[in-house]
PDB file of C-alpha atoms in Angstrom:
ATOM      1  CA  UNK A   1      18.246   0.248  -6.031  1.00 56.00           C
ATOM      2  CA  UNK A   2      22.105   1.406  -5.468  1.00 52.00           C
ATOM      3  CA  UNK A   3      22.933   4.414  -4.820  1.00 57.00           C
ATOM      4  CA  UNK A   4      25.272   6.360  -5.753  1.00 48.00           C
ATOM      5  CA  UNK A   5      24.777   4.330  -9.266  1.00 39.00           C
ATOM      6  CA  UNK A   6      28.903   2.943  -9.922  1.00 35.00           C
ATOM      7  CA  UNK A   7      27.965   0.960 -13.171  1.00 36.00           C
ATOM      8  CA  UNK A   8      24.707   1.788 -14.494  1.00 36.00           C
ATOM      9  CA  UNK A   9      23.978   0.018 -17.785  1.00 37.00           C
ATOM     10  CA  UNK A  10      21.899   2.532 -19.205  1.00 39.00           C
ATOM     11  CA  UNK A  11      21.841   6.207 -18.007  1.00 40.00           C
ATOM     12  CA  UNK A  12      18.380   8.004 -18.270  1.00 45.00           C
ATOM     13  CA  UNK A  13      14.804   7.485 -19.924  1.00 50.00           C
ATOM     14  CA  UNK A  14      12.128   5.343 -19.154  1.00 52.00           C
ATOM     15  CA  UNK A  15      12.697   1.408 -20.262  1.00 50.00           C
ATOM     16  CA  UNK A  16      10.869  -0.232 -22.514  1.00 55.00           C
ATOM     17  CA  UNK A  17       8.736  -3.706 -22.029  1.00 52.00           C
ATOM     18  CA  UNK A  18      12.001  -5.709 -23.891  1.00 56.00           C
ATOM     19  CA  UNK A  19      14.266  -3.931 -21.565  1.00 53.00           C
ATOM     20  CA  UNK A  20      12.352  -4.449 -18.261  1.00 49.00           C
ATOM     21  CA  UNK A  21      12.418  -8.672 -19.279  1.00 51.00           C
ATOM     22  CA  UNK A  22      15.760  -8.609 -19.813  1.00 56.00           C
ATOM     23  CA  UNK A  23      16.281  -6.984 -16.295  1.00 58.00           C
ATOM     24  CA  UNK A  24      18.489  -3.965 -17.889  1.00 73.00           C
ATOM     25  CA  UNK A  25      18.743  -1.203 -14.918  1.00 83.00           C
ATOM     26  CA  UNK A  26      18.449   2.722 -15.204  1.00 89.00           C
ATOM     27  CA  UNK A  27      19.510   5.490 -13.552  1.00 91.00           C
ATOM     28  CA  UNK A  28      17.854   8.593 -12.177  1.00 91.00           C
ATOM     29  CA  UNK A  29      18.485  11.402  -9.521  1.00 92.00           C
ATOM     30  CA  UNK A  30      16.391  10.288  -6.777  1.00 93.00           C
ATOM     31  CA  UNK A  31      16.930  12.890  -3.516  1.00 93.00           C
ATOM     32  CA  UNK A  32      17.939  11.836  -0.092  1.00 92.00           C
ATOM     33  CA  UNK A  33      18.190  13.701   3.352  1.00 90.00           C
ATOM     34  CA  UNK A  34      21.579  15.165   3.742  1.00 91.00           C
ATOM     35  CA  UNK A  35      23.565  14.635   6.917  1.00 90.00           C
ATOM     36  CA  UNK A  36      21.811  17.405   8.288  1.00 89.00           C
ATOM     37  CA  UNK A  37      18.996  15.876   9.020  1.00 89.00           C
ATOM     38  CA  UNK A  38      18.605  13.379  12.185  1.00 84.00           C
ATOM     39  CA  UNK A  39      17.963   9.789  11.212  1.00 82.00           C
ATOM     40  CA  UNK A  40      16.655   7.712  13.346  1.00 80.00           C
ATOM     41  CA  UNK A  41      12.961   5.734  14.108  1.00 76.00           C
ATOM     42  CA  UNK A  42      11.178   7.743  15.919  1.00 76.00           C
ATOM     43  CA  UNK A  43       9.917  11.339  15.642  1.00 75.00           C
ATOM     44  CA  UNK A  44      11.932  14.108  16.612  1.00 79.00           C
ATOM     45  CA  UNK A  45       9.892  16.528  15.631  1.00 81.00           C
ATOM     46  CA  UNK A  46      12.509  18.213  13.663  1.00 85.00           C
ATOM     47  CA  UNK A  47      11.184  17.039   9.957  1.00 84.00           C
ATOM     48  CA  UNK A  48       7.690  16.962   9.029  1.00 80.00           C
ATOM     49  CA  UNK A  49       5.328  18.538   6.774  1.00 81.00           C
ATOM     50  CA  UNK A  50       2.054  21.024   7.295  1.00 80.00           C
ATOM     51  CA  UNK A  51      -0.955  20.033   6.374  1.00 73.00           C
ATOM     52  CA  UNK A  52      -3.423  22.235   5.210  1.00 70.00           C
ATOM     53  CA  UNK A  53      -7.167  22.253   6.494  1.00 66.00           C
ATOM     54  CA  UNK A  54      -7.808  20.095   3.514  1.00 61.00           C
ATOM     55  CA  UNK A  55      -5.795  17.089   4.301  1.00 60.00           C
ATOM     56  CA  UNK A  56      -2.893  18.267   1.766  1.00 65.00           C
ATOM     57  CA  UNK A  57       0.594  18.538   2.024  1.00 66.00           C
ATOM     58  CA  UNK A  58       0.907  21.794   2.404  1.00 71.00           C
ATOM     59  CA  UNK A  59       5.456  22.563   2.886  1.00 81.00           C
ATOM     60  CA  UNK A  60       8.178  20.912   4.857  1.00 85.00           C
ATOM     61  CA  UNK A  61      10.117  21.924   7.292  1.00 89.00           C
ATOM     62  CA  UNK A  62      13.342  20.281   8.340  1.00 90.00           C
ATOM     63  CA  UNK A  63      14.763  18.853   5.203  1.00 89.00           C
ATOM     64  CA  UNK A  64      18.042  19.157   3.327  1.00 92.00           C
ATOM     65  CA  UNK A  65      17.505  17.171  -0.159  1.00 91.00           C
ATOM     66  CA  UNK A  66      20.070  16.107  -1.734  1.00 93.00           C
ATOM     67  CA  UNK A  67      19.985  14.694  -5.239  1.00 94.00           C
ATOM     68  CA  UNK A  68      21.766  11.202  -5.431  1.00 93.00           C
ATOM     69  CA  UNK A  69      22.418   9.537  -8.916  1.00 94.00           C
ATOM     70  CA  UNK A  70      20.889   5.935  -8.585  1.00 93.00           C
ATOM     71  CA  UNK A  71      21.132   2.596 -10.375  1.00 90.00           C
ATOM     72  CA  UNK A  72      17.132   1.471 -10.514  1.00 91.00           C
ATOM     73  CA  UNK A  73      16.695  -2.215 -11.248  1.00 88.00           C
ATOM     74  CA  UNK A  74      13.589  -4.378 -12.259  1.00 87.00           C
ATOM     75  CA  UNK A  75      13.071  -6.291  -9.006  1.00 88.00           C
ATOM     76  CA  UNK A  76      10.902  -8.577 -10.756  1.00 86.00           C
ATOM     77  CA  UNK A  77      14.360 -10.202 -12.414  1.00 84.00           C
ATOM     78  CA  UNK A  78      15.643 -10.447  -8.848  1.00 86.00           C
ATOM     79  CA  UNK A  79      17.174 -13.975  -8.637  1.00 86.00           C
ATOM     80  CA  UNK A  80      15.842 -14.605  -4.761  1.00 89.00           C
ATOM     81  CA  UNK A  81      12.086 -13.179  -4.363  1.00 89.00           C
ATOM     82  CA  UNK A  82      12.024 -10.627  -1.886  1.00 92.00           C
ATOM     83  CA  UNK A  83       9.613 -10.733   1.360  1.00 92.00           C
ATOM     84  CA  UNK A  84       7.484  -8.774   3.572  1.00 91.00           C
ATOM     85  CA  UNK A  85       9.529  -9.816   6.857  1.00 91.00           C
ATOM     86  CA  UNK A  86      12.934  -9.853   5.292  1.00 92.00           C
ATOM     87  CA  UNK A  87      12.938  -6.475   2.959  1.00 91.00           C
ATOM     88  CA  UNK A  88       9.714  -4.793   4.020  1.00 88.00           C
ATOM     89  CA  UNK A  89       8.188  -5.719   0.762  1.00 90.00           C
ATOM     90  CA  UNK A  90       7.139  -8.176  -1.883  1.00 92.00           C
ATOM     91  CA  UNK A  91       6.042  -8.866  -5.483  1.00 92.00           C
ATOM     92  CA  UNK A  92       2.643 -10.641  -6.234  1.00 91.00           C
ATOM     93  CA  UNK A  93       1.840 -11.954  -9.307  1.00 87.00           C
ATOM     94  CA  UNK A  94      -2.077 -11.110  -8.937  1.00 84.00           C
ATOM     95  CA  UNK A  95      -5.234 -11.366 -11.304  1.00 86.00           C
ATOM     96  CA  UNK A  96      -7.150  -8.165 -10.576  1.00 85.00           C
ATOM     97  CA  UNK A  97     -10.808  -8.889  -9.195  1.00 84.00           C
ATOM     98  CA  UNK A  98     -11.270  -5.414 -11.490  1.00 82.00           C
ATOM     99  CA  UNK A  99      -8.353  -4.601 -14.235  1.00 84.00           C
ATOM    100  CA  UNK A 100      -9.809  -1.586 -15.173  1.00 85.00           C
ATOM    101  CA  UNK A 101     -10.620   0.914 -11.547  1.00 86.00           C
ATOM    102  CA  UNK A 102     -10.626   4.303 -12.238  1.00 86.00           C
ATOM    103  CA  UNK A 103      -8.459   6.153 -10.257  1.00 84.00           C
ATOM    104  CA  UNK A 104      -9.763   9.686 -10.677  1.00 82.00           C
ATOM    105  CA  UNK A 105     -13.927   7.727  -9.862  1.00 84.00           C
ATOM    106  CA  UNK A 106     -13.747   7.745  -5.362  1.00 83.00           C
ATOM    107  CA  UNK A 107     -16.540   5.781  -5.373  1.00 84.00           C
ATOM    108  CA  UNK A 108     -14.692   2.698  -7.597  1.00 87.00           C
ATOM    109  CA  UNK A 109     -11.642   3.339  -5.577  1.00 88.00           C
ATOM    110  CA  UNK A 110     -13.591   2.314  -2.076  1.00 89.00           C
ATOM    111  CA  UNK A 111     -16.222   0.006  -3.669  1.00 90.00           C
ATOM    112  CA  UNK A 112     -13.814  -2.128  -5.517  1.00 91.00           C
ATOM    113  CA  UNK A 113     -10.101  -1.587  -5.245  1.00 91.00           C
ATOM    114  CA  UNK A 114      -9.969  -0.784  -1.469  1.00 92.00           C
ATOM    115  CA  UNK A 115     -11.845  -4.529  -1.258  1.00 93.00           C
ATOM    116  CA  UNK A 116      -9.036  -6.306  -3.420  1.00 93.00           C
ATOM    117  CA  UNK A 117      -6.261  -4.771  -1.467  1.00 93.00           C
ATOM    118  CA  UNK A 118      -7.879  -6.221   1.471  1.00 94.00           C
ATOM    119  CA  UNK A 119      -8.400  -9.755   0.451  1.00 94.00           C
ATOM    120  CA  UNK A 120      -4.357  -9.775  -0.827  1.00 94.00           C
ATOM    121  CA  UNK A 121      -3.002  -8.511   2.276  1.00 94.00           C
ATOM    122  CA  UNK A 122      -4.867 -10.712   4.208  1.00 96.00           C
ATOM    123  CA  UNK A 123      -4.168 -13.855   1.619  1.00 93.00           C
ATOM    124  CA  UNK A 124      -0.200 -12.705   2.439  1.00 92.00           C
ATOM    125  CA  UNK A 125       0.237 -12.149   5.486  1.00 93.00           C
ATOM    126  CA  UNK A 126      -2.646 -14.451   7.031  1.00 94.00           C
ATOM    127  CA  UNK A 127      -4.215 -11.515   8.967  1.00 95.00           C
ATOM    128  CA  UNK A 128      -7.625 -12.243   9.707  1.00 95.00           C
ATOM    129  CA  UNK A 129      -8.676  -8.483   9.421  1.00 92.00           C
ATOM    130  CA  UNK A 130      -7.793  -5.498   6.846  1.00 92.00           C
ATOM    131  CA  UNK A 131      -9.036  -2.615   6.443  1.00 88.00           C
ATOM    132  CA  UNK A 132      -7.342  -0.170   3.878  1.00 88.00           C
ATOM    133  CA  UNK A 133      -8.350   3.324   5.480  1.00 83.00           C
ATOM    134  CA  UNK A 134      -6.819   6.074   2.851  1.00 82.00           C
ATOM    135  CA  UNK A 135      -4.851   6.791  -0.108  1.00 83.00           C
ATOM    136  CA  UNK A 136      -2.879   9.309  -1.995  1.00 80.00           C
ATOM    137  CA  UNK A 137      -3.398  10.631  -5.580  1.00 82.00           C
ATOM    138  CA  UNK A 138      -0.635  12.563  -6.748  1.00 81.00           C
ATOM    139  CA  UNK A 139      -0.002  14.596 -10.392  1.00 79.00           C
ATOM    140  CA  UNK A 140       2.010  17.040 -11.571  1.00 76.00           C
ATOM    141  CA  UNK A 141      -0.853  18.977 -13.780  1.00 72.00           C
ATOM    142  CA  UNK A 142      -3.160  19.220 -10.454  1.00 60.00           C
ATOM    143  CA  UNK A 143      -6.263  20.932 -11.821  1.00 59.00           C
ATOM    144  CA  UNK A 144      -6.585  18.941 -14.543  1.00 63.00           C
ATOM    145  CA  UNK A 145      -6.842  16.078 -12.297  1.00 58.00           C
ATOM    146  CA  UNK A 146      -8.718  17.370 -10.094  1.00 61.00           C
ATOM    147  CA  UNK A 147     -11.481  18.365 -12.701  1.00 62.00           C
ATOM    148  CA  UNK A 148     -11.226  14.804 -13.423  1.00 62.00           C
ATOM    149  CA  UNK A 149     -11.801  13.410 -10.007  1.00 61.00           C
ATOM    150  CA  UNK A 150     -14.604  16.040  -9.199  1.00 59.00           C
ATOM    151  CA  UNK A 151     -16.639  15.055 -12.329  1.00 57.00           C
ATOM    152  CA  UNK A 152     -16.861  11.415 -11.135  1.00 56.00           C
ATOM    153  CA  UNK A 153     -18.162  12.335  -7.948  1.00 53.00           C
ATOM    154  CA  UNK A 154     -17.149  12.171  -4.687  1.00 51.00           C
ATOM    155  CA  UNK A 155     -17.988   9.701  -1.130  1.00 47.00           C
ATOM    156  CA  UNK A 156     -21.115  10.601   0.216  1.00 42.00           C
ATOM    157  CA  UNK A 157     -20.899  12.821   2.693  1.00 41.00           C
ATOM    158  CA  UNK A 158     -17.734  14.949   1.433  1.00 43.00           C
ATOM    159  CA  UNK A 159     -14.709  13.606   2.508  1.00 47.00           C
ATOM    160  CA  UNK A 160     -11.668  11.688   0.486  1.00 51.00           C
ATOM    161  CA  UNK A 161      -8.123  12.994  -0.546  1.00 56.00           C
ATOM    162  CA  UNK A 162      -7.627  15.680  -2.355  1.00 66.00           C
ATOM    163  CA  UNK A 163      -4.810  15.893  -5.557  1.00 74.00           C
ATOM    164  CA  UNK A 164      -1.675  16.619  -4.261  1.00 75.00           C
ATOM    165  CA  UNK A 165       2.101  17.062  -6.344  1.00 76.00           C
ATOM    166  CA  UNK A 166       4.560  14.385  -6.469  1.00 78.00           C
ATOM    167  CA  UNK A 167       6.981  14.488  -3.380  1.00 79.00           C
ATOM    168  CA  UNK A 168      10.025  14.583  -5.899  1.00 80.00           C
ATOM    169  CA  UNK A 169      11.883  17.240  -4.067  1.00 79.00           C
ATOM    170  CA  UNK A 170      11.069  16.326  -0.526  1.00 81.00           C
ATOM    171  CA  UNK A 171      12.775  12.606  -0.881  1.00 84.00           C
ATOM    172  CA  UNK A 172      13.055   9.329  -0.454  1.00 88.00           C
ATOM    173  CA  UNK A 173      10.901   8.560   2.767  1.00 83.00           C
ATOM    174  CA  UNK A 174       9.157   6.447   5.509  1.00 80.00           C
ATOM    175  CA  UNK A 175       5.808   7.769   5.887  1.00 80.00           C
ATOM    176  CA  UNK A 176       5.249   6.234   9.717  1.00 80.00           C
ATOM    177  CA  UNK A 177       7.461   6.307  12.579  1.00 80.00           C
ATOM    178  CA  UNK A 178       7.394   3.817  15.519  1.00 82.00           C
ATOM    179  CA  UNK A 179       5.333   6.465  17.183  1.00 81.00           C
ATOM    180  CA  UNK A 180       3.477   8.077  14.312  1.00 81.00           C
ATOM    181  CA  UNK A 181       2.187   4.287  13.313  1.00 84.00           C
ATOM    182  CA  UNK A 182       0.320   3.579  16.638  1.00 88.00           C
ATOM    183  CA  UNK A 183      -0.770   8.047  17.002  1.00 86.00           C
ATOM    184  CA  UNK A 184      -2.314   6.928  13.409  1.00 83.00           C
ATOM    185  CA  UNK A 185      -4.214   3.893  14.587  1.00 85.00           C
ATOM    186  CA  UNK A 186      -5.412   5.586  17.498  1.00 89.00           C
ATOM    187  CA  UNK A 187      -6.747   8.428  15.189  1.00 83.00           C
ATOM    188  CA  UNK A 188      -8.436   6.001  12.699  1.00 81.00           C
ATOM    189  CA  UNK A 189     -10.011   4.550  15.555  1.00 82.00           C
ATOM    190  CA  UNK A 190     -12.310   7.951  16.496  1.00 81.00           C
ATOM    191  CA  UNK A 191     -15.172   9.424  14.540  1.00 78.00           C
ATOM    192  CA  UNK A 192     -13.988  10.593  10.927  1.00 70.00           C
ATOM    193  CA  UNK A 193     -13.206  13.973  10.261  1.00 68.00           C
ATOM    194  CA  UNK A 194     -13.606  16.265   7.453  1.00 61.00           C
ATOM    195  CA  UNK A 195     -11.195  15.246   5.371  1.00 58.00           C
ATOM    196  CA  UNK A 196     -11.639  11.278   6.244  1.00 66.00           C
ATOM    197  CA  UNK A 197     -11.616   9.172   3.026  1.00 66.00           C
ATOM    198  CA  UNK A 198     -14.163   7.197   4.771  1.00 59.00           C
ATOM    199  CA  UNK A 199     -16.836   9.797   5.899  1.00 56.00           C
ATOM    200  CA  UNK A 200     -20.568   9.440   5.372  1.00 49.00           C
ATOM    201  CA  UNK A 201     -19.375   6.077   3.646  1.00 56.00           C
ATOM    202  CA  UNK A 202     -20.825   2.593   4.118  1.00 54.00           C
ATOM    203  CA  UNK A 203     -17.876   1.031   4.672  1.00 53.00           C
ATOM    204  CA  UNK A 204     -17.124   3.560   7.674  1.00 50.00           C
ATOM    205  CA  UNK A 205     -20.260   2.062   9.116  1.00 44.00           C
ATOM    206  CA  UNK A 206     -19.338  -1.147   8.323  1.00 48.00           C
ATOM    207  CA  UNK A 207     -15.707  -1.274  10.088  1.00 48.00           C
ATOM    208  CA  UNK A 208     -16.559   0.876  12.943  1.00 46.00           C
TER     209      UNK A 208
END
């Protein structure tokens, strides 16, 4: 990712399978914080978002986005591989346990992929315990996916995320803090709430 793009090779629309192995880039306004807004690593309290009773992003407060033309890359052309302690990241070239989960299904979600993450972090980074705790689903059309999501049922119990908007406005972001990461922990660590993916769910039982 560069930013602002200087020499983009192809300006706008998605790529197509050919493209991507041939590591051609695109571009696309992606927005940043303007100078504005305080950066730094730990919470000032300044930027944020509500959250409704639900769980759901609810609006900001704080931000100034700005929309920055960007050069996006295929990382998976990268000539060095990247890493989780040098970039924060990495790719994985992984055979899915189960190929086919059904995002909009809860109960697949935290039966089968929440499992797999698990075992890959753990393979990667040699951790002896992991326990994937929550998730996001995002759409644009909302309802619609929400009708889906409903009509495959939901944890036992109530519980579990609820269908929020892409964050395309609102930016480019970190979504922990070195003190919101160890406020989260702490919170994960007492009895689920309402809105808890987790609640009324076997594996709640399990980890706790």
């Amino acid at each position: 990712l560069t930013c602002p793009s200087t020499h983009s090779r192809r300006a706008g629309g998605p790529l197509t399978t050919n493209q991507l192995h041939r590591g051609l880039a695109t571009s696309a306004h992606l927005y940043y914080q303007g100078p504005s807004v305080p950066r730094t690593l730990t919470s000032t309290g300044c930027v944020g978002v509500h959250r409704n009773l639900a769980g759901s992003d609810s609006d900001f407060f704080g931000v100034d986005s700005v929309p920055t033309l960007c050069e996006i890359q295929d990382g998976r052309q990268s000539p060095e591989p990247f890493s989780l302690d040098t970039h924060g990241f990495e790719l994985v070239d992984e055979t899915r346990e189960n190929p086919h989960i059904n995002y909009f299904a809860p109960t697949e979600l935290l039966d089968q992929y929440y499992p797999e993450c698990e075992k890959l972090v753990s393979r990667r980074t040699g951790a002896s315990r992991v326990i994937a705790f929550d998730h996001n689903i995002r759409a644009k059309s909302r309802k619609p996916a929400a009708e889906a999501a409903n009509s495959r049922g939901a944890p036992a119990g109530g519980g579990g995320p609820s269908i929020q908007e892409p964050l395309i406005t609102y930016g480019v972001h970190n979504d922990y803090t070195m003190a919101s990461a160890p406020r989260r922990v702490e919170q994960l660590a007492a009895p689920a709430s309402a809105n808890d993916t987790w609640r009324g769910t076997p594996r709640l039982r399990t980890h706790q």
